[in-house]
Short mmCIF file of C-alpha atoms in Angstrom, two decimals:
data_model
loop_
_atom_site.label_atom_id
_atom_site.label_comp_id
_atom_site.label_asym_id
_atom_site.label_seq_id
_atom_site.Cartn_x
_atom_site.Cartn_y
_atom_site.Cartn_z
CA MET A 267 -61.73 72.94 -174.00
CA PRO A 268 -62.44 75.86 -171.73
CA GLN A 269 -62.12 79.27 -173.30
CA LYS A 270 -59.53 81.71 -172.04
CA PRO A 271 -60.95 84.67 -170.15
CA ARG A 272 -61.28 87.74 -172.28
CA PHE A 273 -60.03 91.10 -171.04
CA THR A 274 -61.30 94.36 -172.47
CA LEU A 275 -59.76 97.82 -172.12
CA THR A 276 -62.11 100.38 -170.61
CA SER A 277 -62.25 103.52 -172.69
CA LEU A 278 -61.03 106.83 -171.22
CA PRO A 279 -64.52 108.43 -171.15
CA VAL A 280 -65.87 105.46 -169.19
CA LYS A 281 -63.01 105.74 -166.67
CA ILE A 282 -63.73 109.45 -166.19
CA PHE A 283 -67.43 108.72 -165.72
CA LEU A 284 -66.69 106.08 -163.08
CA CYS A 285 -64.35 108.43 -161.19
CA VAL A 286 -66.97 111.19 -161.18
CA LEU A 287 -69.60 108.70 -160.01
CA ALA A 288 -67.38 107.48 -157.18
CA GLY A 289 -66.62 111.05 -156.13
CA SER A 290 -70.28 111.99 -156.11
CA TYR A 291 -71.07 108.97 -153.98
CA MET A 292 -68.42 109.96 -151.43
CA VAL A 293 -69.85 113.49 -151.22
CA TYR A 294 -73.31 111.97 -150.68
CA LEU A 295 -72.01 109.74 -147.87
CA VAL A 296 -70.28 112.67 -146.13
CA GLY A 297 -73.43 114.79 -146.40
CA LEU A 298 -75.56 111.94 -145.09
CA SER A 299 -73.25 111.46 -142.10
CA HIS A 300 -73.55 115.18 -141.28
CA PHE A 301 -77.32 114.77 -141.25
CA LEU A 302 -77.55 111.47 -139.38
CA TYR A 303 -74.61 111.91 -137.01
CA PRO A 304 -74.11 115.66 -136.40
CA ALA A 305 -72.15 115.04 -133.20
CA LEU A 306 -69.34 113.53 -135.28
CA TRP A 307 -68.87 116.84 -137.07
CA ALA A 308 -69.39 119.23 -134.15
CA PRO A 309 -66.41 121.37 -133.13
CA SER A 310 -64.20 119.71 -130.54
CA THR A 311 -64.88 121.53 -127.25
CA THR A 312 -63.55 120.65 -123.81
CA ILE A 313 -65.64 121.62 -120.80
CA ILE A 314 -64.00 121.62 -117.38
CA ASP A 315 -66.14 120.29 -114.53
CA HIS A 316 -65.57 121.18 -110.87
CA PRO A 317 -67.67 119.21 -108.34
CA VAL A 318 -68.45 121.05 -105.10
CA ASN A 319 -67.94 119.09 -101.90
CA THR A 320 -69.37 121.55 -99.36
CA SER A 321 -72.77 120.57 -97.97
CA PRO A 322 -75.69 122.76 -99.10
CA SER A 323 -76.75 123.44 -95.51
CA ALA A 324 -73.28 124.76 -94.63
CA VAL A 325 -73.36 127.15 -97.60
CA GLU A 326 -76.88 128.32 -96.76
CA HIS A 327 -75.81 129.15 -93.20
CA TYR A 328 -72.70 130.93 -94.47
CA TRP A 329 -74.71 133.45 -96.46
CA THR A 330 -76.39 135.67 -93.90
CA THR A 331 -78.11 138.89 -94.91
CA ALA A 332 -75.05 140.80 -93.71
CA SER A 333 -72.59 138.72 -95.73
CA MET A 334 -74.72 139.08 -98.86
CA GLN A 335 -74.93 142.84 -98.51
CA GLY A 336 -71.20 143.05 -97.81
CA ALA A 337 -70.19 141.04 -100.92
CA ILE A 338 -68.29 143.04 -103.52
CA SER A 339 -68.55 142.88 -107.29
CA ALA A 340 -66.61 140.04 -108.90
CA ASP A 341 -66.06 142.39 -111.83
CA GLN A 342 -63.49 144.28 -109.77
CA GLN A 343 -61.15 141.39 -110.56
CA ILE A 344 -61.16 141.82 -114.33
CA SER A 345 -59.59 144.32 -116.70
CA THR A 346 -61.95 146.94 -118.09
CA ASN A 347 -59.76 147.78 -121.10
CA PRO A 348 -59.54 144.64 -123.26
CA THR A 349 -58.43 144.91 -126.88
CA LEU A 350 -61.23 145.26 -129.42
CA THR A 351 -60.54 145.39 -133.14
CA GLN A 352 -62.68 145.68 -136.26
CA GLU A 353 -66.44 145.45 -135.97
CA SER A 354 -68.02 142.25 -137.19
CA ASN A 355 -71.70 141.71 -137.88
CA VAL A 356 -71.38 138.16 -139.12
CA GLN A 357 -73.43 135.34 -137.66
CA SER A 358 -71.66 132.65 -135.64
CA ALA A 359 -70.08 129.92 -137.71
CA GLY A 360 -72.35 127.12 -136.44
CA LYS A 361 -75.98 126.37 -137.14
CA ALA A 362 -78.49 128.55 -135.27
CA ALA A 363 -80.75 126.76 -132.78
CA GLN A 364 -83.05 127.54 -129.87
CA GLN A 365 -85.22 125.85 -127.25
CA GLN A 366 -88.31 127.25 -125.60
CA GLY A 367 -88.27 127.76 -121.88
CA GLN A 368 -90.10 126.11 -118.99
CA PRO A 369 -92.62 128.35 -117.16
CA PRO A 370 -92.74 127.96 -113.35
CA GLN A 371 -95.35 125.65 -111.89
CA ASN A 372 -96.92 128.51 -109.94
CA GLY A 373 -97.65 130.46 -113.13
CA ASP A 374 -95.60 133.50 -112.06
CA SER A 375 -96.43 136.18 -114.62
CA SER A 376 -92.95 137.70 -114.34
CA TYR A 377 -91.49 134.69 -116.18
CA PRO A 378 -88.96 134.76 -117.78
CA LEU A 379 -87.64 138.33 -117.60
CA SER A 380 -87.82 138.53 -113.80
CA SER A 381 -88.51 135.14 -112.24
CA THR A 382 -85.44 133.44 -113.78
CA VAL A 383 -83.00 136.28 -112.98
CA GLY A 384 -81.12 136.51 -109.70
CA LYS A 385 -77.91 137.21 -107.85
CA VAL A 386 -75.00 134.77 -107.64
CA PHE A 387 -72.92 134.92 -104.46
CA MET A 388 -69.53 133.26 -104.13
CA THR A 389 -66.28 133.32 -102.14
CA ASN A 390 -62.99 133.59 -104.04
CA ALA A 391 -59.72 131.85 -103.27
CA SER A 392 -58.61 134.80 -101.12
CA GLY A 393 -61.69 134.50 -98.92
CA GLN A 394 -63.47 137.58 -100.30
CA ASN A 395 -67.23 137.38 -100.67
CA MET A 396 -68.18 138.33 -104.22
CA VAL A 397 -71.37 138.87 -106.17
CA CYS A 398 -72.48 138.41 -109.80
CA SER A 399 -75.80 137.84 -111.58
CA GLY A 400 -77.25 134.74 -113.25
CA THR A 401 -80.20 133.07 -114.95
CA ALA A 402 -82.12 129.85 -114.35
CA VAL A 403 -82.13 128.00 -117.69
CA VAL A 404 -84.49 125.29 -118.93
CA SER A 405 -82.65 121.97 -118.59
CA ALA A 406 -83.14 118.23 -118.25
CA ASN A 407 -82.08 118.29 -114.59
CA GLN A 408 -84.06 121.51 -113.89
CA SER A 409 -81.01 122.84 -112.04
CA VAL A 410 -78.79 124.90 -114.38
CA VAL A 411 -77.77 128.53 -113.76
CA ASP A 412 -76.05 130.47 -116.55
CA THR A 413 -73.50 133.14 -115.61
CA ALA A 414 -70.12 134.57 -116.58
CA GLY A 415 -67.04 132.37 -116.45
CA HIS A 416 -65.10 134.84 -114.27
CA CYS A 417 -67.85 134.56 -111.64
CA LEU A 418 -66.93 130.90 -111.14
CA TYR A 419 -63.25 130.63 -112.14
CA TRP A 420 -60.70 133.38 -111.96
CA ASN A 421 -56.92 133.77 -111.71
CA GLY A 422 -56.20 130.05 -111.59
CA GLY A 423 -58.82 128.97 -109.08
CA TRP A 424 -62.46 128.01 -108.66
CA VAL A 425 -64.68 129.94 -106.27
CA HIS A 426 -66.66 128.26 -103.48
CA ASN A 427 -69.79 128.90 -101.39
CA VAL A 428 -71.70 129.49 -104.64
CA ILE A 429 -75.40 130.25 -104.22
CA PHE A 430 -78.09 131.53 -106.61
CA CYS A 431 -80.92 133.72 -105.34
CA PRO A 432 -83.58 134.40 -108.01
CA LEU A 433 -85.87 137.41 -107.75
CA TYR A 434 -83.46 138.93 -105.22
CA ASN A 435 -84.61 142.33 -103.96
CA ASN A 436 -83.10 144.31 -101.10
CA GLY A 437 -81.76 141.31 -99.22
CA THR A 438 -84.64 138.90 -99.75
CA SER A 439 -85.48 136.20 -102.28
CA PRO A 440 -89.11 134.98 -102.14
CA TYR A 441 -88.27 131.32 -102.83
CA GLY A 442 -84.94 131.23 -101.04
CA CYS A 443 -81.63 130.38 -102.69
CA TRP A 444 -80.16 127.33 -104.41
CA VAL A 445 -76.65 126.06 -103.58
CA ALA A 446 -74.28 124.98 -106.37
CA ARG A 447 -73.15 121.35 -106.36
CA ASP A 448 -71.12 121.57 -109.57
CA LEU A 449 -69.40 124.33 -111.57
CA GLU A 450 -68.44 124.32 -115.24
CA ALA A 451 -66.52 126.50 -117.69
CA PRO A 452 -64.99 125.97 -121.15
CA ALA A 453 -61.34 124.96 -121.23
CA ASP A 454 -60.55 127.96 -123.40
CA TRP A 455 -61.79 130.22 -120.60
CA ILE A 456 -59.75 128.32 -118.03
CA ASP A 457 -56.69 128.60 -120.31
CA ALA A 458 -57.56 131.97 -121.88
CA ALA A 459 -54.85 134.48 -122.70
CA PRO A 460 -54.90 137.65 -120.57
CA ASN A 461 -57.76 140.00 -121.51
CA ASP A 462 -59.46 137.43 -123.76
CA TYR A 463 -63.10 137.17 -122.68
CA HIS A 464 -64.68 135.81 -125.86
CA HIS A 465 -65.52 132.52 -124.07
CA ASP A 466 -65.93 133.93 -120.56
CA MET A 467 -68.87 131.61 -119.86
CA GLY A 468 -69.86 129.50 -116.89
CA MET A 469 -72.67 127.40 -115.47
CA ALA A 470 -73.56 126.28 -111.96
CA ILE A 471 -75.62 123.15 -111.33
CA VAL A 472 -77.58 123.65 -108.11
CA SER A 473 -79.06 121.32 -105.49
CA GLU A 474 -82.77 121.22 -104.73
CA ASN A 475 -83.86 123.54 -101.92
CA GLY A 476 -86.88 123.41 -99.61
CA GLU A 477 -89.14 124.77 -102.36
CA GLY A 478 -88.09 122.15 -104.93
CA LEU A 479 -86.00 121.97 -108.09
CA LEU A 480 -84.93 125.37 -109.37
CA THR A 481 -86.79 125.64 -112.68
CA ASN A 482 -89.94 124.01 -111.31
CA VAL A 483 -90.14 126.90 -108.87
CA VAL A 484 -88.98 129.96 -110.85
CA GLY A 485 -89.06 128.62 -114.42
CA GLY A 486 -86.22 128.05 -116.84
CA ALA A 487 -85.42 130.59 -119.52
CA GLY A 488 -85.37 129.34 -123.09
CA TRP A 489 -82.01 129.57 -124.85
CA ALA A 490 -80.64 130.31 -128.30
CA TYR A 491 -77.16 130.18 -129.80
CA ASN A 492 -75.38 130.88 -133.09
CA GLN A 493 -77.83 133.71 -133.69
CA THR A 494 -77.38 136.88 -135.73
CA ILE A 495 -75.41 139.46 -133.76
CA SER A 496 -77.05 142.60 -135.14
CA GLN A 497 -80.42 142.48 -133.38
CA PRO A 498 -82.06 143.96 -130.24
CA TYR A 499 -81.14 142.56 -126.80
CA SER A 500 -82.70 143.16 -123.39
CA ALA A 501 -80.12 142.86 -120.61
CA TYR A 502 -80.79 142.39 -116.88
CA GLY A 503 -78.61 142.19 -113.80
CA TYR A 504 -77.72 143.49 -110.36
CA PRO A 505 -75.06 146.17 -110.83
CA ALA A 506 -73.34 146.88 -107.52
CA ALA A 507 -70.80 149.58 -108.42
CA PRO A 508 -71.89 153.25 -108.32
CA PRO A 509 -74.34 154.65 -109.13
CA PHE A 510 -76.03 151.34 -108.23
CA ASP A 511 -75.96 149.40 -104.95
CA GLY A 512 -76.67 145.83 -106.12
CA GLN A 513 -79.89 145.53 -104.17
CA THR A 514 -82.33 145.77 -107.08
CA LYS A 515 -82.49 144.39 -110.61
CA GLN A 516 -81.68 146.83 -113.41
CA SER A 517 -82.08 146.57 -117.17
CA CYS A 518 -81.03 147.88 -120.59
CA GLU A 519 -83.91 147.00 -122.88
CA ASN A 520 -84.27 146.78 -126.65
CA ALA A 521 -80.61 147.70 -127.19
CA MET A 522 -79.15 146.98 -130.63
CA GLY A 523 -76.13 144.68 -130.69
CA LYS A 524 -72.97 145.04 -132.72
CA GLY A 525 -70.03 142.68 -133.02
CA SER A 526 -66.33 143.21 -132.45
CA SER A 527 -63.33 140.96 -132.92
CA HIS A 528 -61.80 140.31 -129.53
CA GLY A 529 -59.12 137.91 -128.34
CA SER A 530 -59.38 134.76 -130.43
CA GLY A 531 -63.07 135.20 -131.25
CA THR A 532 -65.99 137.60 -131.47
CA VAL A 533 -67.99 139.46 -128.84
CA VAL A 534 -71.21 141.46 -129.04
CA SER A 535 -71.95 144.77 -127.31
CA ILE A 536 -74.98 146.95 -126.59
CA PRO A 537 -75.42 150.47 -125.23
CA CYS A 538 -75.88 149.92 -121.48
CA ASN A 539 -74.89 151.72 -118.27
CA MET A 540 -74.87 148.73 -115.89
CA THR A 541 -71.76 148.37 -113.75
CA GLY A 542 -69.83 145.70 -111.82
CA GLY A 543 -72.03 143.06 -110.17
CA SER A 544 -74.20 142.71 -113.26
CA SER A 545 -71.80 140.18 -114.81
CA GLY A 546 -73.57 136.96 -115.70
CA GLY A 547 -76.97 138.65 -115.93
CA PRO A 548 -78.96 137.56 -118.99
CA TRP A 549 -79.29 139.05 -122.44
CA PHE A 550 -82.63 138.06 -123.93
CA ILE A 551 -83.64 138.16 -127.58
CA GLN A 552 -87.07 137.60 -129.11
CA ILE A 553 -87.82 134.97 -131.75
CA ASN A 554 -91.42 134.83 -132.97
CA GLY A 555 -92.57 136.69 -129.87
CA LYS A 556 -90.85 134.40 -127.33
CA TRP A 557 -87.87 135.30 -125.15
CA TYR A 558 -84.58 133.38 -125.33
CA LEU A 559 -81.31 133.71 -123.42
CA ASP A 560 -78.52 134.58 -125.89
CA GLY A 561 -75.75 136.32 -123.96
CA HIS A 562 -74.83 137.85 -120.62
CA ASN A 563 -73.28 140.97 -119.13
CA ASP A 564 -69.56 140.31 -119.14
CA PHE A 565 -67.20 143.28 -119.38
CA ILE A 566 -66.89 146.95 -120.30
CA SER A 567 -64.10 148.71 -122.17
CA TYR A 568 -62.74 152.25 -121.99
CA ALA A 569 -62.17 151.90 -125.74
CA GLN A 570 -65.97 151.88 -126.25
CA PRO A 571 -67.47 153.67 -123.24
CA GLY A 572 -71.15 153.30 -122.47
CA ARG A 573 -71.34 149.78 -123.88
CA MET A 574 -71.65 146.36 -122.22
CA PHE A 575 -70.07 143.32 -123.86
CA SER A 576 -71.05 139.63 -123.97
CA PRO A 577 -69.46 136.51 -125.41
CA VAL A 578 -71.28 135.26 -128.49
CA TYR A 579 -73.26 132.17 -127.48
CA ASP A 580 -71.95 129.57 -129.92
CA ASP A 581 -71.18 125.85 -130.16
CA THR A 582 -68.92 126.12 -127.10
CA TRP A 583 -71.77 127.54 -125.03
CA TYR A 584 -74.04 124.71 -126.19
CA ALA A 585 -71.42 122.05 -125.35
CA MET A 586 -71.24 123.47 -121.82
CA TYR A 587 -75.01 123.54 -121.53
CA GLU A 588 -75.34 119.92 -122.71
CA LYS A 589 -72.84 118.81 -120.09
CA ALA A 590 -74.43 120.90 -117.35
CA GLN A 591 -77.96 119.61 -117.90
CA SER A 592 -76.74 116.00 -117.68
CA GLU A 593 -75.04 116.45 -114.31
#
């Protein structure tokens, strides 16, 4: 005769042990998924892409020496008195990372602090020719230019006739200029509240010119993001408002950064006298003796005169970069 199954009651300490074991296992699985699949846990960031339909040759012909010299600073469009609250020296919330740059094939010794820096020309929705600054960045497609968001999208519209001229000096660029075929900016810049520049970031993806792919010719600056705010920065750009004329590259070197709460995020500022036209120009930091892009000239404020401000390059910047280098 078969025996009846026997049931035993698990003691309370055993039940507690099993619950703790199960909980520990779940924590282990979550931690493992963070390690193996970091993209699943990255902040949700939407990047807006704007393909350019104008032919590169048409844009090249549009930008004569006269039209370049007559372009006005895009910074004239933006407020110079945004709200800034308590100082903040905290590091960005995400994990710090960096990538070394790509030197130019010709071995230009001015890489990266000069060879990758140039002027960005564009035409706004009202037909005004405008000017900013920008940086050639190391990328998979060898064609990414980093700049300020307001240089590419402002007041509800994208700009057009976008062209990047590295090593610009008094109307000439030794390797010519590269025409943008695609523009990108974060959705929270496109939809930003008035006077909120904490994600005023943009990137242009450029077509090959007669010299070749952009970073093969002038090099691509290395990049870094989620870095400590309180450290020295070296800023470069082409300020066009007095006392400057926009025809030569200027700099504010080895300037110590400090953070401020601004809009819905954090910005970093340095002592710097550059003016309108320098927007989008790079801020470089040094890590183990190598230079990395980690910010750009973006806005000034009467509340803190004599200082230039940049968005903090964070996970949103990296999401934009990842999209740009795959275009």
